[in-house]
PDB file of C-alpha atoms in Angstrom:
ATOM      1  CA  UNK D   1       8.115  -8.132   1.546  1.00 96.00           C
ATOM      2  CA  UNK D   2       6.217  -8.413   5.130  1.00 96.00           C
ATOM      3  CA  UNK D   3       6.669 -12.401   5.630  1.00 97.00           C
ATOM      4  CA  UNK D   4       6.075 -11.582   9.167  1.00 96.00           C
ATOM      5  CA  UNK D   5       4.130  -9.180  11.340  1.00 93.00           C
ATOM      6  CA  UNK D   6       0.072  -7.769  10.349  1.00 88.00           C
ATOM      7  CA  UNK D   7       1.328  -6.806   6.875  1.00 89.00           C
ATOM      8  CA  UNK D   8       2.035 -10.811   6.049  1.00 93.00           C
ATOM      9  CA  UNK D   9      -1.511 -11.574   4.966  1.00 91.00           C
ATOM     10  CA  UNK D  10      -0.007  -9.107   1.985  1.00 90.00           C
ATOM     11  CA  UNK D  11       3.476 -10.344   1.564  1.00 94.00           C
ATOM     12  CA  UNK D  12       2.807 -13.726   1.786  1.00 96.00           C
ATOM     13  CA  UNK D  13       0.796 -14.381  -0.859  1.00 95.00           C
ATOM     14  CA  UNK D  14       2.656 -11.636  -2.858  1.00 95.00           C
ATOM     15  CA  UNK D  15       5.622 -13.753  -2.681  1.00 96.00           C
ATOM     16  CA  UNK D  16       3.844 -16.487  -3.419  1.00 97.00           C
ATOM     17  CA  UNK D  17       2.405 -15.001  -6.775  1.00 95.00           C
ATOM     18  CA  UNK D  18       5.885 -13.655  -7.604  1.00 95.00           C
ATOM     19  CA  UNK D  19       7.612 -17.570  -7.149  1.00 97.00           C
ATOM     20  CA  UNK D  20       4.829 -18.762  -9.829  1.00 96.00           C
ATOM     21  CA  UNK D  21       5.478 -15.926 -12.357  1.00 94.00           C
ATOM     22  CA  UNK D  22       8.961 -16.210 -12.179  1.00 95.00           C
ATOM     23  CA  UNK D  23       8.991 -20.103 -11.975  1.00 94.00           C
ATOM     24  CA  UNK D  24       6.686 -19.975 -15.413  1.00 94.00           C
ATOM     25  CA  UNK D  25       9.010 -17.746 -16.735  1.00 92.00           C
ATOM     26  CA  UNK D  26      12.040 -19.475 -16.156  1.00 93.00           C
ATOM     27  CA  UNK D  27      10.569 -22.896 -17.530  1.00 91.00           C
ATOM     28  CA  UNK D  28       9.605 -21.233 -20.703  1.00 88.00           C
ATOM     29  CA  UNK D  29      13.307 -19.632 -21.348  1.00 78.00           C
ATOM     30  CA  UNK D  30      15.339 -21.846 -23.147  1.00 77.00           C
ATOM     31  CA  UNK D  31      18.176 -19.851 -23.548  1.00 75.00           C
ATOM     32  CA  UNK D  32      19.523 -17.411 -21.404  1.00 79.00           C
ATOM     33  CA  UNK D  33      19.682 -16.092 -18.255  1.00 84.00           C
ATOM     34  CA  UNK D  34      17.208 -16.860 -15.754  1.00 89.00           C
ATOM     35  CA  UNK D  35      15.544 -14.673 -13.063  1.00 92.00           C
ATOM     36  CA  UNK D  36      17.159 -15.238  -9.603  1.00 93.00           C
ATOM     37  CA  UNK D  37      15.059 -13.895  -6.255  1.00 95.00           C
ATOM     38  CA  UNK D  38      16.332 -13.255  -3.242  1.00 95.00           C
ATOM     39  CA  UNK D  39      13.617 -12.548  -0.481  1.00 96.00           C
ATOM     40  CA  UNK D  40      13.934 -10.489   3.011  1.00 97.00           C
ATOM     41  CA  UNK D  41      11.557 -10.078   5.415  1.00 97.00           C
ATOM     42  CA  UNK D  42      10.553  -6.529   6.352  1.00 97.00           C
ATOM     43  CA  UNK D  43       8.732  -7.382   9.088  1.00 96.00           C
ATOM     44  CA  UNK D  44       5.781  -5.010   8.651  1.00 93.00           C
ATOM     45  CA  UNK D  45       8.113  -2.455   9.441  1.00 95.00           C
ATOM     46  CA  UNK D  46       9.673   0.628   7.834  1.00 94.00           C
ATOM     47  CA  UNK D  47      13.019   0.433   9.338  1.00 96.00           C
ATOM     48  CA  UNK D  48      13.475  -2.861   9.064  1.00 97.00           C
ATOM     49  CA  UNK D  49      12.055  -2.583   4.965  1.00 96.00           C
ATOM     50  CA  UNK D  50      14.779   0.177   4.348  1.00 97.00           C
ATOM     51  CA  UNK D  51      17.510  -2.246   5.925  1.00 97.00           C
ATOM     52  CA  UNK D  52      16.056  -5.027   3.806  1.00 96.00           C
ATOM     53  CA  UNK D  53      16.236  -2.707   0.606  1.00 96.00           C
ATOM     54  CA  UNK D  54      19.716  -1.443   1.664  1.00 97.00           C
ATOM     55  CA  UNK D  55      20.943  -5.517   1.867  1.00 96.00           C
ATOM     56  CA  UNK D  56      19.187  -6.823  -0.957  1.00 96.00           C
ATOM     57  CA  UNK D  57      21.062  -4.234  -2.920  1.00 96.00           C
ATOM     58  CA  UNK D  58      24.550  -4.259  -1.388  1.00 96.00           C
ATOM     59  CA  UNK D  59      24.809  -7.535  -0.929  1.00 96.00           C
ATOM     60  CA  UNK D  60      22.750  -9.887  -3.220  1.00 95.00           C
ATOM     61  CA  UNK D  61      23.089  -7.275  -5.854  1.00 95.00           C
ATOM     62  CA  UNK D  62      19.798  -7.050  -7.122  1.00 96.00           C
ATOM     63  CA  UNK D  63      18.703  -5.209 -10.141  1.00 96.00           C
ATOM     64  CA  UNK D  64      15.070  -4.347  -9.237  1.00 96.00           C
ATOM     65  CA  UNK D  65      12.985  -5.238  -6.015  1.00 96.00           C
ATOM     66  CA  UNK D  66       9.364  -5.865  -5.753  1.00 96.00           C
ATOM     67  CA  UNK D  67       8.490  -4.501  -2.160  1.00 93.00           C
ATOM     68  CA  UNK D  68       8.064  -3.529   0.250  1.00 95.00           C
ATOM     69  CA  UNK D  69       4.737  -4.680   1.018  1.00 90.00           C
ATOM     70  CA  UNK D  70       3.201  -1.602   2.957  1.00 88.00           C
ATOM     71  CA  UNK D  71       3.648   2.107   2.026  1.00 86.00           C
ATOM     72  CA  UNK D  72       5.490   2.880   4.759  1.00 88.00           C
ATOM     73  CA  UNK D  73       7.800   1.097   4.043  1.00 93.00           C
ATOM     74  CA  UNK D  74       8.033   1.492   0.194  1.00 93.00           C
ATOM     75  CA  UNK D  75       8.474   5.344   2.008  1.00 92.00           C
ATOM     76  CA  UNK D  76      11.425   4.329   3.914  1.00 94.00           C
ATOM     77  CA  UNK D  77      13.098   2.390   1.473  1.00 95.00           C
ATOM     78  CA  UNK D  78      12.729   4.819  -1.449  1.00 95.00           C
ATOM     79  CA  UNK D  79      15.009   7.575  -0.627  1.00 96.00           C
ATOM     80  CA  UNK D  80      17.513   3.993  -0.636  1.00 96.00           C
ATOM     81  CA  UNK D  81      16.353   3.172  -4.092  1.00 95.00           C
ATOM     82  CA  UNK D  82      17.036   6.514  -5.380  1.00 95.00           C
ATOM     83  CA  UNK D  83      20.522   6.746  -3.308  1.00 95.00           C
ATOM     84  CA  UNK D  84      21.993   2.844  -5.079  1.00 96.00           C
ATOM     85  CA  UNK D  85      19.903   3.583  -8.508  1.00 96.00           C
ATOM     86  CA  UNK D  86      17.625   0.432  -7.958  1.00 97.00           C
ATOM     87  CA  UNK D  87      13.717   0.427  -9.706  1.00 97.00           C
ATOM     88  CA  UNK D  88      11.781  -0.063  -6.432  1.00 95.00           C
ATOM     89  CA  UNK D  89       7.963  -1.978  -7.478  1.00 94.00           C
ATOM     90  CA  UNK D  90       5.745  -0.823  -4.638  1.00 91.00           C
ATOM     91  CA  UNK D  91       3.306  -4.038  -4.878  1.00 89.00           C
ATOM     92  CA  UNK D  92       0.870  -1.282  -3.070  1.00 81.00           C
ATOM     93  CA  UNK D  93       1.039   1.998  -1.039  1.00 75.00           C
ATOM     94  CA  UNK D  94      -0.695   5.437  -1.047  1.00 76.00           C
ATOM     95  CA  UNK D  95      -0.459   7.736  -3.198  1.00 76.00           C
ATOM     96  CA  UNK D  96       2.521   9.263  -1.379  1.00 80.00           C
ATOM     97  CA  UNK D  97       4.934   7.010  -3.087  1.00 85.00           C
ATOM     98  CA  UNK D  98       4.864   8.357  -6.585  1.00 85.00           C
ATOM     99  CA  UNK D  99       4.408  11.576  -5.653  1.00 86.00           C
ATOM    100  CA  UNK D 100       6.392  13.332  -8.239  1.00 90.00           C
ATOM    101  CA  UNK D 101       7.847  16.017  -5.015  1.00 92.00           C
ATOM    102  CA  UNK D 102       9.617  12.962  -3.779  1.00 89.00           C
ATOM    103  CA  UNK D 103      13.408  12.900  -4.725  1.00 91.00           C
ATOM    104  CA  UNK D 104      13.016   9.360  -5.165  1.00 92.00           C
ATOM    105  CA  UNK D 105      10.384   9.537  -7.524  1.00 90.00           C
ATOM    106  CA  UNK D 106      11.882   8.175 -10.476  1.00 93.00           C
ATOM    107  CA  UNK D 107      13.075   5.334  -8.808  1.00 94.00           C
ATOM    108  CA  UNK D 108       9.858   3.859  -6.955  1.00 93.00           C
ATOM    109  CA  UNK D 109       6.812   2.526  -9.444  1.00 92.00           C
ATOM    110  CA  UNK D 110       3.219   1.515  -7.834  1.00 87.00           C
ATOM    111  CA  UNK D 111       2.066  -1.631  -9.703  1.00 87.00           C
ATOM    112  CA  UNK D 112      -1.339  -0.971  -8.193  1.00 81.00           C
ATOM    113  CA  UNK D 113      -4.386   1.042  -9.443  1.00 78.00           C
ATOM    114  CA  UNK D 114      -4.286   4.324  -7.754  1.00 77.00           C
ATOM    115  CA  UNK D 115      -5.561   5.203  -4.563  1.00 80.00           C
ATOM    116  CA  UNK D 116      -7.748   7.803  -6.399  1.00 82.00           C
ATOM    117  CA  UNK D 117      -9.241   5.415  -8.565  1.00 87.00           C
ATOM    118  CA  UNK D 118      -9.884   3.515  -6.075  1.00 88.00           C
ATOM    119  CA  UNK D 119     -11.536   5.489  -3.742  1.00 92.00           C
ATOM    120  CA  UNK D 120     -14.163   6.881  -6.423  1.00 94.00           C
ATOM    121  CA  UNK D 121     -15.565   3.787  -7.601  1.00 94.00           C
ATOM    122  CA  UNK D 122     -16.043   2.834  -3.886  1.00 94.00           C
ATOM    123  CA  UNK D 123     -17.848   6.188  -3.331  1.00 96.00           C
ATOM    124  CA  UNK D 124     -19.878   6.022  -6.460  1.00 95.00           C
ATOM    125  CA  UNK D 125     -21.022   2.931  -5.708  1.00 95.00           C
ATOM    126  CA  UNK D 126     -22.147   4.538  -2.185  1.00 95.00           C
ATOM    127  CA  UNK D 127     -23.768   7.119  -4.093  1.00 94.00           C
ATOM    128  CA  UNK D 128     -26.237   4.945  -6.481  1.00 95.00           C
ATOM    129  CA  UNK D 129     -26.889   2.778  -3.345  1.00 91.00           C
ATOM    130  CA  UNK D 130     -28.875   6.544  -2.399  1.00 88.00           C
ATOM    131  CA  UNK D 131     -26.482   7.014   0.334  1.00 89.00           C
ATOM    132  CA  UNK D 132     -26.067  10.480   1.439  1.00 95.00           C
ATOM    133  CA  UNK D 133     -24.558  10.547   4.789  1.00 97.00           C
ATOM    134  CA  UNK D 134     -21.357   8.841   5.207  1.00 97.00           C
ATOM    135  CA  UNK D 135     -18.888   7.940   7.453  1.00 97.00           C
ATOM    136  CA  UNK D 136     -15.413   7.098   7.148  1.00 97.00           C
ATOM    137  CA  UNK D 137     -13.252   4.450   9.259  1.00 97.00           C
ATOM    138  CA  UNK D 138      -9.706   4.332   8.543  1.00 95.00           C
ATOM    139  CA  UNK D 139      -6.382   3.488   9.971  1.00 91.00           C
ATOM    140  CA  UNK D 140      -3.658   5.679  11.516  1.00 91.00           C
ATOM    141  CA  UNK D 141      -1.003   5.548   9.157  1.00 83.00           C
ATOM    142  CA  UNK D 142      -0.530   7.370   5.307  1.00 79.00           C
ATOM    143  CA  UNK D 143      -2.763   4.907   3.589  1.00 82.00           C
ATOM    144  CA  UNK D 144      -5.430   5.715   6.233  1.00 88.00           C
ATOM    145  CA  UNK D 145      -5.099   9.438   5.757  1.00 89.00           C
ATOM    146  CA  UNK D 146      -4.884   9.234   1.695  1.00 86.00           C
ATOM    147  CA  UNK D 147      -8.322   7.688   2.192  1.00 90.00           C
ATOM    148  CA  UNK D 148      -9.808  10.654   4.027  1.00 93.00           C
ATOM    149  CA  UNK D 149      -8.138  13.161   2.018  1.00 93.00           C
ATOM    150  CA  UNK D 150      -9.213  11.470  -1.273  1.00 93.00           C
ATOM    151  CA  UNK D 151     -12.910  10.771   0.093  1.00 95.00           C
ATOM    152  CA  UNK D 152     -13.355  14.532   1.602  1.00 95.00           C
ATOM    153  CA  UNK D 153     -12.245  15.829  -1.894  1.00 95.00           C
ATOM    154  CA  UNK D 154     -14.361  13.177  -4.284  1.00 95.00           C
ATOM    155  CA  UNK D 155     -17.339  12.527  -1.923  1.00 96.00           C
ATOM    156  CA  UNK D 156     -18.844  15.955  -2.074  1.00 96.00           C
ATOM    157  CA  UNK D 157     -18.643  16.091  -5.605  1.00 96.00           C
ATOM    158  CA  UNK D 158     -20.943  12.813  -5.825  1.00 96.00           C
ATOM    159  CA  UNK D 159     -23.186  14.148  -3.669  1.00 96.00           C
ATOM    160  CA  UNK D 160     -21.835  12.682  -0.447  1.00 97.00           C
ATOM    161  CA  UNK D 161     -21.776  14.247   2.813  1.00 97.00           C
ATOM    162  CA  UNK D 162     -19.163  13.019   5.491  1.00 97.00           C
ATOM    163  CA  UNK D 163     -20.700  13.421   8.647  1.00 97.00           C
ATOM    164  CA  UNK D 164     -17.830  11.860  10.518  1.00 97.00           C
ATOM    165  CA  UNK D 165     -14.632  10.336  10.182  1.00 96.00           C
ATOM    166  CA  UNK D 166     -12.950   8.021  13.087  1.00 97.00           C
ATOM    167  CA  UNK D 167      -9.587   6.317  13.103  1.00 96.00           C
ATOM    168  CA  UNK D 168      -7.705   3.723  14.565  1.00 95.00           C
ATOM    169  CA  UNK D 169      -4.102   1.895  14.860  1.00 91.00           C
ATOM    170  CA  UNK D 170      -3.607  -0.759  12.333  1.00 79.00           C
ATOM    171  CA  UNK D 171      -3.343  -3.340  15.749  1.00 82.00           C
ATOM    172  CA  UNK D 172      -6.762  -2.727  17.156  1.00 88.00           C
ATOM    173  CA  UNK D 173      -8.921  -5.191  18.307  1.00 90.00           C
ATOM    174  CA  UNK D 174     -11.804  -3.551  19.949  1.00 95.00           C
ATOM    175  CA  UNK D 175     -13.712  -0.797  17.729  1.00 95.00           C
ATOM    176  CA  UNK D 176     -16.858  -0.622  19.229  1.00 96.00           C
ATOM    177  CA  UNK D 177     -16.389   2.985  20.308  1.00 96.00           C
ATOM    178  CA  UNK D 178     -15.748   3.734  17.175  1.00 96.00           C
ATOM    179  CA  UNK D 179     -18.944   1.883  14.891  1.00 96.00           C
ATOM    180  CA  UNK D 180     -20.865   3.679  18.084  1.00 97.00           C
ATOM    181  CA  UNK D 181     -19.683   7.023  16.902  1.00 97.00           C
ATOM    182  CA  UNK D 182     -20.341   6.247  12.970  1.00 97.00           C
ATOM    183  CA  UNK D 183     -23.831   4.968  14.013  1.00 97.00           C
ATOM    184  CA  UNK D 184     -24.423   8.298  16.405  1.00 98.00           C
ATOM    185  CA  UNK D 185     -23.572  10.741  13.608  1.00 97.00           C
ATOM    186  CA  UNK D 186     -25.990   9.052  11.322  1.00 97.00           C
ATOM    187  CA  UNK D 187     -23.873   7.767   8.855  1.00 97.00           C
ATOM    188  CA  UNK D 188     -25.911   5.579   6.113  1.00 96.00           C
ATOM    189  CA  UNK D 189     -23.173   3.955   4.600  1.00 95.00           C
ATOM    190  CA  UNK D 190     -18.978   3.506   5.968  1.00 96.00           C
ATOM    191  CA  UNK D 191     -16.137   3.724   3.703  1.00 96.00           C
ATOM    192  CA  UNK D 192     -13.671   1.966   5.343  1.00 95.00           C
ATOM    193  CA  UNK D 193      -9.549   2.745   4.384  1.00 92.00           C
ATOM    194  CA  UNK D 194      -8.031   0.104   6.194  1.00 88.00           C
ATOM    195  CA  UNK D 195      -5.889  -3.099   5.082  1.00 76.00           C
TER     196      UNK D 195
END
């Protein structure tokens, strides 16, 4: 999971959730074997979550692994998955992950609601707030750009029109240039795509 770096307000608390589960489930096993964890810290980053994924699996000899945190690195860590025949729960991630054209696709499960889902509700509830001209913010990475893909093909269809889309790293701090750009096109409402 991303313990460190700008993906650890996600991996904290995601290994925090998975200590309670597992700490309930061990108390209420009487017989047995228990669940044993073994954590790594991907940093936020996709190298360092497929040499997490590659260690947790050579050397701790997992049977599953919950992580990594981002989609990126679920990305970089699948083909890995596939390669040792380890289940890979991707706690998150695009849509990218389970994409059935991936080799590793029967190896790497998303345990959260689709991107797709997702993005429709959001843009539906744009829609009955009367918006009609929208802009999109996102980030620069493949969560950012499922966003706008998923937003240019459902927003029409609700009525939407996109009158511009603007992106940024997942580090910046400064977007005024940006919300000055949304606010110039005219958009009445942002959907945002970022973490």
């Amino acid at each position: 999971l991303s313990l460190s770096g700008p993906a650890a307000v996600f991996g904290i608390p995601e290994r925090d959730a998975i200590q309670a589960i597992v700490k309930k489930m061990n108390s209420a096993t009487k017989a047995g074997r228990k669940f044993e964890l073994s954590f790594y810290d991907d940093k936020s980053n996709p190298t360092e979550a497929a040499r997490a994924v590659t260690q947790a699996i050579n050397n701790d000899k997992v049977v599953a692994i919950v992580g990594p945190s981002t989609g990126s690195g679920i990305l970089a860590a699948g083909p890995i998955a596939q390669r040792l025949s380890t289940p890979l729960l991707g706690p998150a991630g695009t849509l990218a992950i389970t994409d059935p054209k991936n080799e590793f696709y029967p190896w790497v499960f998303r345990v959260a609601p689709s991107d797709s889902v997702d993005i429709k509700v959001i843009l539906q509830d744009m829609a009955k707030g009367k918006a009609k001209k929208i802009g999109i913010f996102f980030q620069e990475d493949a969560y950012g750009k499922t966003g706008v893909d998923q937003a240019a093909l459902i927003g029409p269809t609700l009525g939407l029109q996109i009158v511009e889309s603007v992106s940024a790293p997942y580090t910046a701090t400064d977007l005024t240039a940006h919300a000055t750009k949304l606010r110039n096109a005219g958009a009445e409402a942002v959907f945002l795509q970022v973490s």
